[in-house]
Short mmCIF file of C-alpha atoms and ligand atoms in Angstrom, two decimals:
data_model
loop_
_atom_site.label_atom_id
_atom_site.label_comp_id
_atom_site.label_asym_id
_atom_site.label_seq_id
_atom_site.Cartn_x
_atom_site.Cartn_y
_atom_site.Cartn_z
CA UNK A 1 -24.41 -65.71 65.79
CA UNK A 2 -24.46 -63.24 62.45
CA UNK A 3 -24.32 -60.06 63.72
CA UNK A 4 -26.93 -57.90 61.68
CA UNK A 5 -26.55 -53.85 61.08
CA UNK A 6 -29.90 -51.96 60.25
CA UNK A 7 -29.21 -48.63 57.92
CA UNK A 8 -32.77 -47.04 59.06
CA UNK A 9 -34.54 -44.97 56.53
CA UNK A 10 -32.04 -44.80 53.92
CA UNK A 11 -32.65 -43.49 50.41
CA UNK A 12 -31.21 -45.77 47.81
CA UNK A 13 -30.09 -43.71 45.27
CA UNK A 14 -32.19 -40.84 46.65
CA UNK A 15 -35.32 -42.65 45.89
CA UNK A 16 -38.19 -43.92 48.67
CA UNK A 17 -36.75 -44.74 52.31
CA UNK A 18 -35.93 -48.16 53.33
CA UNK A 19 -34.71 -50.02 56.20
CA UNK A 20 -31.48 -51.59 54.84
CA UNK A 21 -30.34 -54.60 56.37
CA UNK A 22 -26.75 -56.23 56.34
CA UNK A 23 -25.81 -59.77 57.35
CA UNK A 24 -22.38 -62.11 56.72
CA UNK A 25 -21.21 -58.40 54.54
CA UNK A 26 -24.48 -58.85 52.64
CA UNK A 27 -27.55 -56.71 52.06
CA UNK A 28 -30.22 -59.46 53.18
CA UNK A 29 -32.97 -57.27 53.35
CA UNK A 30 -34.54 -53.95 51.74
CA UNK A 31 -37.36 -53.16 54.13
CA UNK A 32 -40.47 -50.86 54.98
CA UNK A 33 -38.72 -47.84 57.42
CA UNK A 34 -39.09 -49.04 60.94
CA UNK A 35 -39.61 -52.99 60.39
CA UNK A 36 -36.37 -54.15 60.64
CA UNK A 37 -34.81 -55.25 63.72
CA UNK A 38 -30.73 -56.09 64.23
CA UNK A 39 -27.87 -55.64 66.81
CA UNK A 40 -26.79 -52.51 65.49
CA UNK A 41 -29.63 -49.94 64.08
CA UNK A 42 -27.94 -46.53 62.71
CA UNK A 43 -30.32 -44.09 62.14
CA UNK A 44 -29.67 -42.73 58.56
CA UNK A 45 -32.70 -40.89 57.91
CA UNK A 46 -32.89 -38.58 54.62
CA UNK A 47 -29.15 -40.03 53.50
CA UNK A 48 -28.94 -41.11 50.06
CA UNK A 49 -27.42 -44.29 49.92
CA UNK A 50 -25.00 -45.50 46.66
CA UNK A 51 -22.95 -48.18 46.15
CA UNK A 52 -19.64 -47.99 47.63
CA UNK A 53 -17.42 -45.31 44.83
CA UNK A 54 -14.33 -47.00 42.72
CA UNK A 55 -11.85 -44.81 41.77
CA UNK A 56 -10.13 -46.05 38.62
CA UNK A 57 -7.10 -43.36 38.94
CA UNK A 58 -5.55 -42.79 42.14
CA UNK A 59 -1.78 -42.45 43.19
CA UNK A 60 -1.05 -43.39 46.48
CA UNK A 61 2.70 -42.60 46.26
CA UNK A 62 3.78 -45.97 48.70
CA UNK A 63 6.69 -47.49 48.02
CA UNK A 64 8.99 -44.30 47.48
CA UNK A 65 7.16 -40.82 48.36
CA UNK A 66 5.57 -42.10 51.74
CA UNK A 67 5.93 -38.23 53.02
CA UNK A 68 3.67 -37.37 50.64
CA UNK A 69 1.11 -39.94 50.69
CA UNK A 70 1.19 -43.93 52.14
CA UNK A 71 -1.41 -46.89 51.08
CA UNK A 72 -3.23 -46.26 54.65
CA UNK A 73 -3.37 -42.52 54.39
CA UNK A 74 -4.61 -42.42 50.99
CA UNK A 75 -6.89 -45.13 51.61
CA UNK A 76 -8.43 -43.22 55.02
CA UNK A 77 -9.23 -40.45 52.46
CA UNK A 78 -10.92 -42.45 49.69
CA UNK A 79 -12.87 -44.12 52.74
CA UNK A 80 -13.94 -40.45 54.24
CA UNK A 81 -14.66 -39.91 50.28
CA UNK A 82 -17.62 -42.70 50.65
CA UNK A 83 -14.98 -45.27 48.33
CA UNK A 84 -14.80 -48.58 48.92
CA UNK A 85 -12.18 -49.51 46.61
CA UNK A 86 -8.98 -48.02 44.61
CA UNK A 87 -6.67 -48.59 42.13
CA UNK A 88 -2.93 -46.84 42.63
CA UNK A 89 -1.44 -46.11 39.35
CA UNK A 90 2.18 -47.60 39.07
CA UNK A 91 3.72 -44.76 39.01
CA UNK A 92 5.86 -45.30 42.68
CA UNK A 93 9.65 -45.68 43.43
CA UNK A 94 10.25 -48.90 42.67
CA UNK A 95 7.94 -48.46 39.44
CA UNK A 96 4.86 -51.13 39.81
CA UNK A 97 6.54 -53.35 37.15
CA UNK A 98 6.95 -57.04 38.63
CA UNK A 99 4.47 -59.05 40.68
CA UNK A 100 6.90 -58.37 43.46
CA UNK A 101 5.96 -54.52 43.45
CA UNK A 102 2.49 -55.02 42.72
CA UNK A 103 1.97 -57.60 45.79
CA UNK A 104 3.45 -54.99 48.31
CA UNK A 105 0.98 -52.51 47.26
CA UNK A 106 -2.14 -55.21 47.52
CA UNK A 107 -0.81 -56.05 51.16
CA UNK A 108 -0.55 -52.69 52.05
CA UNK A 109 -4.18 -52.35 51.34
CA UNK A 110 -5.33 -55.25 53.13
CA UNK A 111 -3.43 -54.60 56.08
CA UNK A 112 -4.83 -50.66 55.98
CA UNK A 113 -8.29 -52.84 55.07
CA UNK A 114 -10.47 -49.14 54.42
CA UNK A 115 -10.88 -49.64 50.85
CA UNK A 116 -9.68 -52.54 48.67
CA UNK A 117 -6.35 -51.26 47.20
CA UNK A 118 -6.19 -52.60 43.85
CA UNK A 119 -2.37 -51.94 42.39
CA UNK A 120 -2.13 -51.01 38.73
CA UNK A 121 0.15 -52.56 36.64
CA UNK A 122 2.85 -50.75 34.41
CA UNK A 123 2.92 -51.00 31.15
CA UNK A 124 6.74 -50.60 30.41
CA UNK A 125 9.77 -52.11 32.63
CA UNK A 126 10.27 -48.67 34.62
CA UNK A 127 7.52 -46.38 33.07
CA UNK A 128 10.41 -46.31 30.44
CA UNK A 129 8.63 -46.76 27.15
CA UNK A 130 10.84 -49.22 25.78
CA UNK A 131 10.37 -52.77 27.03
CA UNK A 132 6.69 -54.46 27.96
CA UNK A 133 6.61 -54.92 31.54
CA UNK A 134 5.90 -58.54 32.90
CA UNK A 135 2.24 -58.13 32.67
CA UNK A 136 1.27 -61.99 32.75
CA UNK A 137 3.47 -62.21 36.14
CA UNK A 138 1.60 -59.40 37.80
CA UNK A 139 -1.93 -60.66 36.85
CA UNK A 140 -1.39 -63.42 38.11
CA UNK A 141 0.20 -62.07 41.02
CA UNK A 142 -2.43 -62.26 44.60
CA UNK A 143 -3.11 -58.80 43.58
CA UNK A 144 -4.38 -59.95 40.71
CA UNK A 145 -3.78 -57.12 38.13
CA UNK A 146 -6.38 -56.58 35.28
CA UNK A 147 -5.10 -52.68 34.80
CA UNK A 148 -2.26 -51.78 33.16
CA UNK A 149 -0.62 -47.93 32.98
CA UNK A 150 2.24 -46.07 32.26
CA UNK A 151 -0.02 -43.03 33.76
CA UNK A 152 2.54 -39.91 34.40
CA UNK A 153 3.64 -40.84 30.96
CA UNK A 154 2.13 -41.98 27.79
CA UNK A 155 3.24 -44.89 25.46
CA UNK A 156 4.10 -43.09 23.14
CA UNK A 157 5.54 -45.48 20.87
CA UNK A 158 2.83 -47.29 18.29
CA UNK A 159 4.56 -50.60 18.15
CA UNK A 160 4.90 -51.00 22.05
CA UNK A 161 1.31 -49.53 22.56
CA UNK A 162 -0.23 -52.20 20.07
CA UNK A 163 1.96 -55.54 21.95
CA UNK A 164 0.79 -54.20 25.15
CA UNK A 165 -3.51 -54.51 23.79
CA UNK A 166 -2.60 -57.62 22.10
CA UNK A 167 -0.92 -59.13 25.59
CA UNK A 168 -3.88 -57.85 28.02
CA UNK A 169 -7.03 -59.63 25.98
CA UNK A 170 -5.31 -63.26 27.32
CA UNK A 171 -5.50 -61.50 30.61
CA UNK A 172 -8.92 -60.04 30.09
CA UNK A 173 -6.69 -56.84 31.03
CA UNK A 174 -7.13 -53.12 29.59
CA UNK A 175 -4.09 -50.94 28.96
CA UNK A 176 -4.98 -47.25 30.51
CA UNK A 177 -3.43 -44.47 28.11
CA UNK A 178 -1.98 -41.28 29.98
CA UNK A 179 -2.86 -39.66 26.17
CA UNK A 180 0.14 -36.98 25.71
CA UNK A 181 1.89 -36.95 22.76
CA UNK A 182 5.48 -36.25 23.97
CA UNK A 183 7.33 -34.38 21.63
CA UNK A 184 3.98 -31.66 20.98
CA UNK A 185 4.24 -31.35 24.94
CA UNK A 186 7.83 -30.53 25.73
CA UNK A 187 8.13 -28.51 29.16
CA UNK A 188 4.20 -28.02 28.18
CA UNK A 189 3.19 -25.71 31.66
CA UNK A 190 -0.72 -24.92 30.74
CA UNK A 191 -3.39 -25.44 27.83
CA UNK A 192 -2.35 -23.91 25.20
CA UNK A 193 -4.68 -20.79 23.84
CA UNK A 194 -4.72 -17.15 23.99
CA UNK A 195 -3.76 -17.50 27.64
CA UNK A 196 -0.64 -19.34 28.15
CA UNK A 197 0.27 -16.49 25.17
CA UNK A 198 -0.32 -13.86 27.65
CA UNK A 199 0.77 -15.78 30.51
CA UNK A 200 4.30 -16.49 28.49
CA UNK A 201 3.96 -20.33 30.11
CA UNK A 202 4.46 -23.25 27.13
CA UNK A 203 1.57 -24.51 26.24
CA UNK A 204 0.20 -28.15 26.70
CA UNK A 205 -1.69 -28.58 22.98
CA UNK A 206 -5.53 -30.56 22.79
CA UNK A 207 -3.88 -32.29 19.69
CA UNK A 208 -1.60 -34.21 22.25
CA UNK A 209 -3.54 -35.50 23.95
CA UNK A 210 -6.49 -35.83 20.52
CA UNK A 211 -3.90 -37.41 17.88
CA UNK A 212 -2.84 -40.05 20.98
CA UNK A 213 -6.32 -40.78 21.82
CA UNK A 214 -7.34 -41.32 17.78
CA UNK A 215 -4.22 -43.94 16.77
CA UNK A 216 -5.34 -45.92 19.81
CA UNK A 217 -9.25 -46.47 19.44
CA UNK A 218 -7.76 -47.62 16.04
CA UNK A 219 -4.78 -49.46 17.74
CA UNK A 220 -7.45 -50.84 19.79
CA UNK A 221 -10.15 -51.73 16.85
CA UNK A 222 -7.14 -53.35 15.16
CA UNK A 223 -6.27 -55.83 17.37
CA UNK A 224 -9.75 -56.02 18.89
CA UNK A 225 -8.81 -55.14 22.43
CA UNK A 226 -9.89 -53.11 25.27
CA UNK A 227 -8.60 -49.11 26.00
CA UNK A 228 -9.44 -46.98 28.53
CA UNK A 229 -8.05 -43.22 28.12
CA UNK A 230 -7.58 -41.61 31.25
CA UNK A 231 -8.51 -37.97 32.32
CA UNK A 232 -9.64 -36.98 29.21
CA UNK A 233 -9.77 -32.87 29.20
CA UNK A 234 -10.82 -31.87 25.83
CA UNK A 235 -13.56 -31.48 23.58
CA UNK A 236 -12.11 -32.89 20.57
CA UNK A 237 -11.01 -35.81 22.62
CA UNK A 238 -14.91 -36.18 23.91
CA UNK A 239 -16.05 -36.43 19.71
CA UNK A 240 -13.08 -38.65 19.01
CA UNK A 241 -14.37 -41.69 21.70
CA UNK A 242 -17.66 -40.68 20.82
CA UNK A 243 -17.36 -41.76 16.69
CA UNK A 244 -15.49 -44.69 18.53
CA UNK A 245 -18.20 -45.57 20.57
CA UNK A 246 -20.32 -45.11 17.44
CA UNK A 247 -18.24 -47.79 15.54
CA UNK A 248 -18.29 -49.99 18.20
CA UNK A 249 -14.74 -49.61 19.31
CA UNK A 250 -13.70 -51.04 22.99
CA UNK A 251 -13.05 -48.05 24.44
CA UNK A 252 -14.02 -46.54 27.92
CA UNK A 253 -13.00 -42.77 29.26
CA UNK A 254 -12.11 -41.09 32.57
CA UNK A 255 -13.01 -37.54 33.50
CA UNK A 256 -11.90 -35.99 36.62
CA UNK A 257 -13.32 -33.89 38.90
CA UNK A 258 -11.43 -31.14 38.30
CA UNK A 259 -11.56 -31.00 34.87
CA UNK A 260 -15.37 -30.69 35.52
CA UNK A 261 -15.13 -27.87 37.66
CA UNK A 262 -12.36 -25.76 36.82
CA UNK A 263 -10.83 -23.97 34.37
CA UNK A 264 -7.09 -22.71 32.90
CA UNK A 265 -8.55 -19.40 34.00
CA UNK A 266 -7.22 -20.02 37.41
CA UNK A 267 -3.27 -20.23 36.22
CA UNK A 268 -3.52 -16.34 36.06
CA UNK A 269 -2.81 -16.71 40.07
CA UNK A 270 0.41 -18.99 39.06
CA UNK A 271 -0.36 -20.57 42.17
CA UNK A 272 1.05 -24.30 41.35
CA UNK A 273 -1.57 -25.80 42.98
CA UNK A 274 -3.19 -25.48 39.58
CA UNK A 275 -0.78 -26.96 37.93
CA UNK A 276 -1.64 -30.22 36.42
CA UNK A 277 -1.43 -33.08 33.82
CA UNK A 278 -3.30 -32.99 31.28
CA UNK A 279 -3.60 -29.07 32.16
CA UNK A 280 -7.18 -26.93 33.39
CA UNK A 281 -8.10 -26.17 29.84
CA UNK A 282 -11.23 -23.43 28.65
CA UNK A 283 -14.90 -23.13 29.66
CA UNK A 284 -15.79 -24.75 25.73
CA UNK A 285 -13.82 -27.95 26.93
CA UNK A 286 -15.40 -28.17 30.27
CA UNK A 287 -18.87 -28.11 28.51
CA UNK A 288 -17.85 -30.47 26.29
CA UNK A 289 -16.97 -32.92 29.67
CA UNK A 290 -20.16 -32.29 31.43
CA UNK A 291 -22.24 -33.11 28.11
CA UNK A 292 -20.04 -36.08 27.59
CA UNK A 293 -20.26 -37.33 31.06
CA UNK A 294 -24.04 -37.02 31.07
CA UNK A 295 -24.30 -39.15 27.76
CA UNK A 296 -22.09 -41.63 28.13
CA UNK A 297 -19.40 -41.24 26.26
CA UNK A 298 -17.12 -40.28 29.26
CA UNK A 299 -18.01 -44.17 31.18
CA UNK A 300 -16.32 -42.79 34.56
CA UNK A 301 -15.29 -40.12 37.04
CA UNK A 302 -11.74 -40.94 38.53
CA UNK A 303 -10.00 -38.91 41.01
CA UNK A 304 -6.09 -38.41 39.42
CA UNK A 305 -5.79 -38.13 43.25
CA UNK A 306 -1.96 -36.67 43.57
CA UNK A 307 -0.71 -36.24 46.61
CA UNK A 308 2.40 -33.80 46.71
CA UNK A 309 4.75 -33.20 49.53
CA UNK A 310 4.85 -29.32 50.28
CA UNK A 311 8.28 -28.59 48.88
CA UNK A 312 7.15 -30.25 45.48
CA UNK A 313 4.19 -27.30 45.46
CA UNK A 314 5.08 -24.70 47.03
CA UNK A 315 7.62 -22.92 44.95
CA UNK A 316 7.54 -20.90 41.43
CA UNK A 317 5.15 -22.17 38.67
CA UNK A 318 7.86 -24.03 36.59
CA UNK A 319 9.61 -26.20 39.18
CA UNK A 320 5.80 -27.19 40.65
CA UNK A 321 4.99 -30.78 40.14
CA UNK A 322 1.62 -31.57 38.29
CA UNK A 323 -1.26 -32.88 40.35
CA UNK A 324 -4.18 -32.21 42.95
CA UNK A 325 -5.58 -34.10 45.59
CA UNK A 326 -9.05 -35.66 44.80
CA UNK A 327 -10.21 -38.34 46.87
CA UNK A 328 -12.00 -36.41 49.25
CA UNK A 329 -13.63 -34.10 47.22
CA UNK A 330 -14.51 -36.10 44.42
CA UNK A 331 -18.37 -36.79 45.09
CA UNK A 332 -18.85 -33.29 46.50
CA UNK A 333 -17.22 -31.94 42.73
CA UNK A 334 -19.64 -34.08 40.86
CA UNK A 335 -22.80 -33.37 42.89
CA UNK A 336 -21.75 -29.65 42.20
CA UNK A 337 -21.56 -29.89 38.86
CA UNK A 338 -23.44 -32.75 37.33
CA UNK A 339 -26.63 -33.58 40.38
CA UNK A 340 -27.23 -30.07 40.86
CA UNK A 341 -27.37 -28.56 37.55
CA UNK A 342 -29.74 -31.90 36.58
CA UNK A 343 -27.05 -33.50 34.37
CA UNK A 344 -27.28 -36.91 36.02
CA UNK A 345 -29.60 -37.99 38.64
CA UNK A 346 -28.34 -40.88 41.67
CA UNK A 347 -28.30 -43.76 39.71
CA UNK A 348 -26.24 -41.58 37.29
CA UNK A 349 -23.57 -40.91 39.82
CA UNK A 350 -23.80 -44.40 40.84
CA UNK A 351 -23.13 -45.51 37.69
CA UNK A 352 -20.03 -43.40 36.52
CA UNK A 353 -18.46 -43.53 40.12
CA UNK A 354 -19.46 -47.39 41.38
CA UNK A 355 -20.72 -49.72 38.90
CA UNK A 356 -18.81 -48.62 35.88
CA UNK A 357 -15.31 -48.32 37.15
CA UNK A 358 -15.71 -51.35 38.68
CA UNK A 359 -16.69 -52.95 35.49
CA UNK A 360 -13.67 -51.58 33.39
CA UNK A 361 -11.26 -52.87 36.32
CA UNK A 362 -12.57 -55.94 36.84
CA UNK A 363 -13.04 -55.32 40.68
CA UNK A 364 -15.99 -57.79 40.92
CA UNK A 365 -17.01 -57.50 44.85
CA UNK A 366 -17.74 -54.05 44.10
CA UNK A 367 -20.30 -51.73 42.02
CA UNK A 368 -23.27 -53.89 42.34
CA UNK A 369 -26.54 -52.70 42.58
CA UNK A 370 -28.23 -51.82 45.75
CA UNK A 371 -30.22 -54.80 46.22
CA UNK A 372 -30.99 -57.80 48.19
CA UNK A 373 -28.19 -60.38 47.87
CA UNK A 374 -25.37 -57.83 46.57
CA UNK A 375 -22.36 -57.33 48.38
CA UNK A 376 -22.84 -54.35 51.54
CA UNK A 377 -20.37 -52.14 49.94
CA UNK A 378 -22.47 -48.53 50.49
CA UNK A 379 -21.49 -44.79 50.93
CA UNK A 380 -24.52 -42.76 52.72
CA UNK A 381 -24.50 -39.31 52.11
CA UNK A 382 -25.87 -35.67 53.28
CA UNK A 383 -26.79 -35.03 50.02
CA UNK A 384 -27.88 -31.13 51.30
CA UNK A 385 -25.08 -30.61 53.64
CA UNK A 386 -22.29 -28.11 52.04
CA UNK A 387 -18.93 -28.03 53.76
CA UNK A 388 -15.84 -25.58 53.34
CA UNK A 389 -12.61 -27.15 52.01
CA UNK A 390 -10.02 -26.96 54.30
CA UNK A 391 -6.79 -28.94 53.62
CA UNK A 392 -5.54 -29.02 56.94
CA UNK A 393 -8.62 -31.39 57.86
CA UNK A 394 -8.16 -33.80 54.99
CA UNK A 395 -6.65 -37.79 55.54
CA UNK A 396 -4.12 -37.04 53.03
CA UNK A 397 -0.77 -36.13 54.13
CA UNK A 398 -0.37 -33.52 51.24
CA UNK A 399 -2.22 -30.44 50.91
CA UNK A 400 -2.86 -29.56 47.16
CA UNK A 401 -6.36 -29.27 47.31
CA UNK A 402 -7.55 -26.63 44.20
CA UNK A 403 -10.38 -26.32 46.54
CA UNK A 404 -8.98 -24.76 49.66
CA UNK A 405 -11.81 -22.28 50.72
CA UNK A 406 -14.48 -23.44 48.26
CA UNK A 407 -17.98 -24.74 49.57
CA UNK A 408 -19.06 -27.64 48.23
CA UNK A 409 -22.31 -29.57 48.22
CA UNK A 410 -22.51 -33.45 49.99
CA UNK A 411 -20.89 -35.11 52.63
CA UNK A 412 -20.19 -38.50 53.29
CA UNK A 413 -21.46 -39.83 56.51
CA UNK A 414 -21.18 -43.14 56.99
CA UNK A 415 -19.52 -46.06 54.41
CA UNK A 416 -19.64 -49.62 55.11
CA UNK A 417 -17.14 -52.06 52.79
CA UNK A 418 -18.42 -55.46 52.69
CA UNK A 419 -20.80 -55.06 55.54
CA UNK A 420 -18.35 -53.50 57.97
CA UNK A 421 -18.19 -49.73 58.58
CA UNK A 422 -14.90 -47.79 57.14
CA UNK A 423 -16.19 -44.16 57.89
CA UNK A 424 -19.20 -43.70 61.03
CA UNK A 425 -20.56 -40.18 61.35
CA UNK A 426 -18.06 -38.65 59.26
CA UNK A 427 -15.12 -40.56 60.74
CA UNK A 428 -12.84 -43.42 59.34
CA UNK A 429 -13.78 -46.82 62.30
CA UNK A 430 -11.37 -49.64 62.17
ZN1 ZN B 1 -2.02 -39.25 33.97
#
């Protein structure tokens, strides 16, 4: 007998109440609020329902760091942040270079079976910027690799970065540019502006991170492939993609969350947790993000989740490593800033966090429409509930959270991947 699961009076994408009903990991019916019947009714009145998040960007630190994050850990957190499926940047110990690697990983996440755990590929044998990885081998590996990154480092090199577009169209792949021109960015610390001046902290430049971003659209429009430039943090970077876009170049763009929220203003504490890659840069960039989110020309939000172990954090500003937690937070930072202030409305949200990341990563059973017939991949949230950020409570075993103490609108209360629930009532169910 199909077991059938009623989502009574739900609000897709925050529009009219329905009765959603799930059979065989389907949605099988959209309904009038009370008529539906099934073996397991959950009342979900008022809750906006999306489609199950993607997050394009995550590192989940397994193989290698597993006391700072594992596949299952990370992957309760992105479930408790209403996502339904990941990708974890290559960036482990061993490097995500060979099918071998890559295959681990996409076990991992079946056998944690939250969120589906797509592995990235790397670009370069061993991040190392020298020698094209075996990107064929890993694509058509079981984990089935369409994403390729050196992310933590940049390709730097022209000639490499234009084999590895020209490789990935036979693989209907897309090469994801950690955009950081190396040698303007040596022992870079913060943006660099009047601040990291008065701060006496090197300073990260926008033209690193601009001039990489410009050769590859036309890297890109050259060989007629497909880019995607991750976390982009700078308003120059937002008009370069946008006179891309314009000239119909294949490129998509990444913002994260907390690029969208915060600002370098906050390394004045020279609390590390701060610290990160591409840097907090000023309030004029930040604007820039939010108005290229809203239009289009930023295609995604995606988390840069980075888990660091304690010892890696907590010490001076220089020795820090770069990166902050996201998973968990991720929805809450873009209902903040974008739902809130009327920037984007649900099916905005849905759209940058679901249905286009899933697009540019080829993860096909997810970001589809809420709709009869589509997969039952949904996150269901308390779209007027706020919540205080405390990183003890987090899934993640790290705790570099820029948000410690902060209340944030939204919380996830319920997820369900492919018709099965990951997170009930605010808890991850196996
Ligand atoms: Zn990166």
């Amino acid at each position: 007998m199909t077991q059938t699961t009623v989502l009574r009076g739900a609000r897709p994408y925050g529009e009219s109440a329905a009765d959603i009903v799930i059979a065989d990991g389907i949605i099988s019916g959209i309904v009038a609020v009370g008529s539906a019947t099934g073996d397991d009714v959950l009342d979900v009145t008022g809750l906006v329902a999306l489609p199950g998040l993607v997050d394009l960007h995550t590192h989940l630190r397994e193989p290698g760091r597993e006391d700072a994050e594992t596949v299952d850990t990370g992957s309760q957190a992105a479930a408790l942040g209403g996502y339904t499926a990941v990708f974890a940047m290559a960036n482990t110990l061993p490097v995500a270079d060979t099918a071998g690697v890559v295959e681990q990983v996409w076990r991992l996440g079946q056998e944690s079976g939250l969120v589906d755990v797509h592995p990235v590929g790397a670009v370069t044998v061993g991040l190392g910027g020298t020698q094209l990885a075996e990107l064929g081998a890993m694509a058509g590996s079981a984990a089935q690799v369409r994403v390729f990154s050196d992310d933590g480092k940049c390709v730097s090199d022209a000639v490499l970065m234009r084999r590895a577009l020209e490789y990935v169209k036979a693989l209907d792949g897309v090469i994801a540019q950690h955009a950081q021109e190396p040698r303007l960015t040596e022992n870079a610390q913060m943006n660099e502006g009047p601040l990291s001046g008065v701060l006496g902290l090197t300073g990260w430049p926008a033209v690193a991170e601009e001039s990489i971003i410009a050769r590859d659209v036309l890297l890109a429009h050259h060989v007629g492939s497909r880019l995607h430039v991750c976390h982009v943090s700078t308003a120059g970077s937002v008009d370069i993609i946008r006179w891309a876009k314009a000239r119909g170049i294949n490129v998509t763009a990444e913002v994260t969350p907390h690029h969208l929220l915060l600002t370098e203003e906050l390394v004045r504490s020279y609390d590390p947790v701060y610290k990160v890659n591409p840097p907090l840069r000023s309030a004029a960039d930040v604007e820039a993000l939010w108005a290229g989110l809203a239009d289009g020309t930023i295609d995604i939000v995606a988390t840069d989740h980075a888990p660091h172990a304690l010892e890696d954090k907590d010490c001076e500003w220089g020795a820090a490593s770069f990166g902050m937690l996201g998973l968990q937070t991720a929805l809450s930072v873009v209902i903040e800033t974008m739902v809130r202030t009327g920037r984007l409305d649900w099916r905005g949200v849905a759209d940058r966090m679901s249905v286009a990341p899933a697009r540019i990563g080829r993860a096909t059973a997810h970001g589809h429409d809420i709709e009869v017939g589509a997969p039952a991949s949904l996150a269901l949230v308390d779209t007027e509930a706020r919540w205080i950020v405390e990183p003890d409570l987090l899934a993640s075993k790290s705790r570099n959270s820029p948000y410690a103490g902060m209340e944030l609108p939204g919380r996830v209360e319920h997820v369900v991947k492919a018709g099965r629930f990951t997170v009930r009532n605010g808890s991850v169910c196996r």
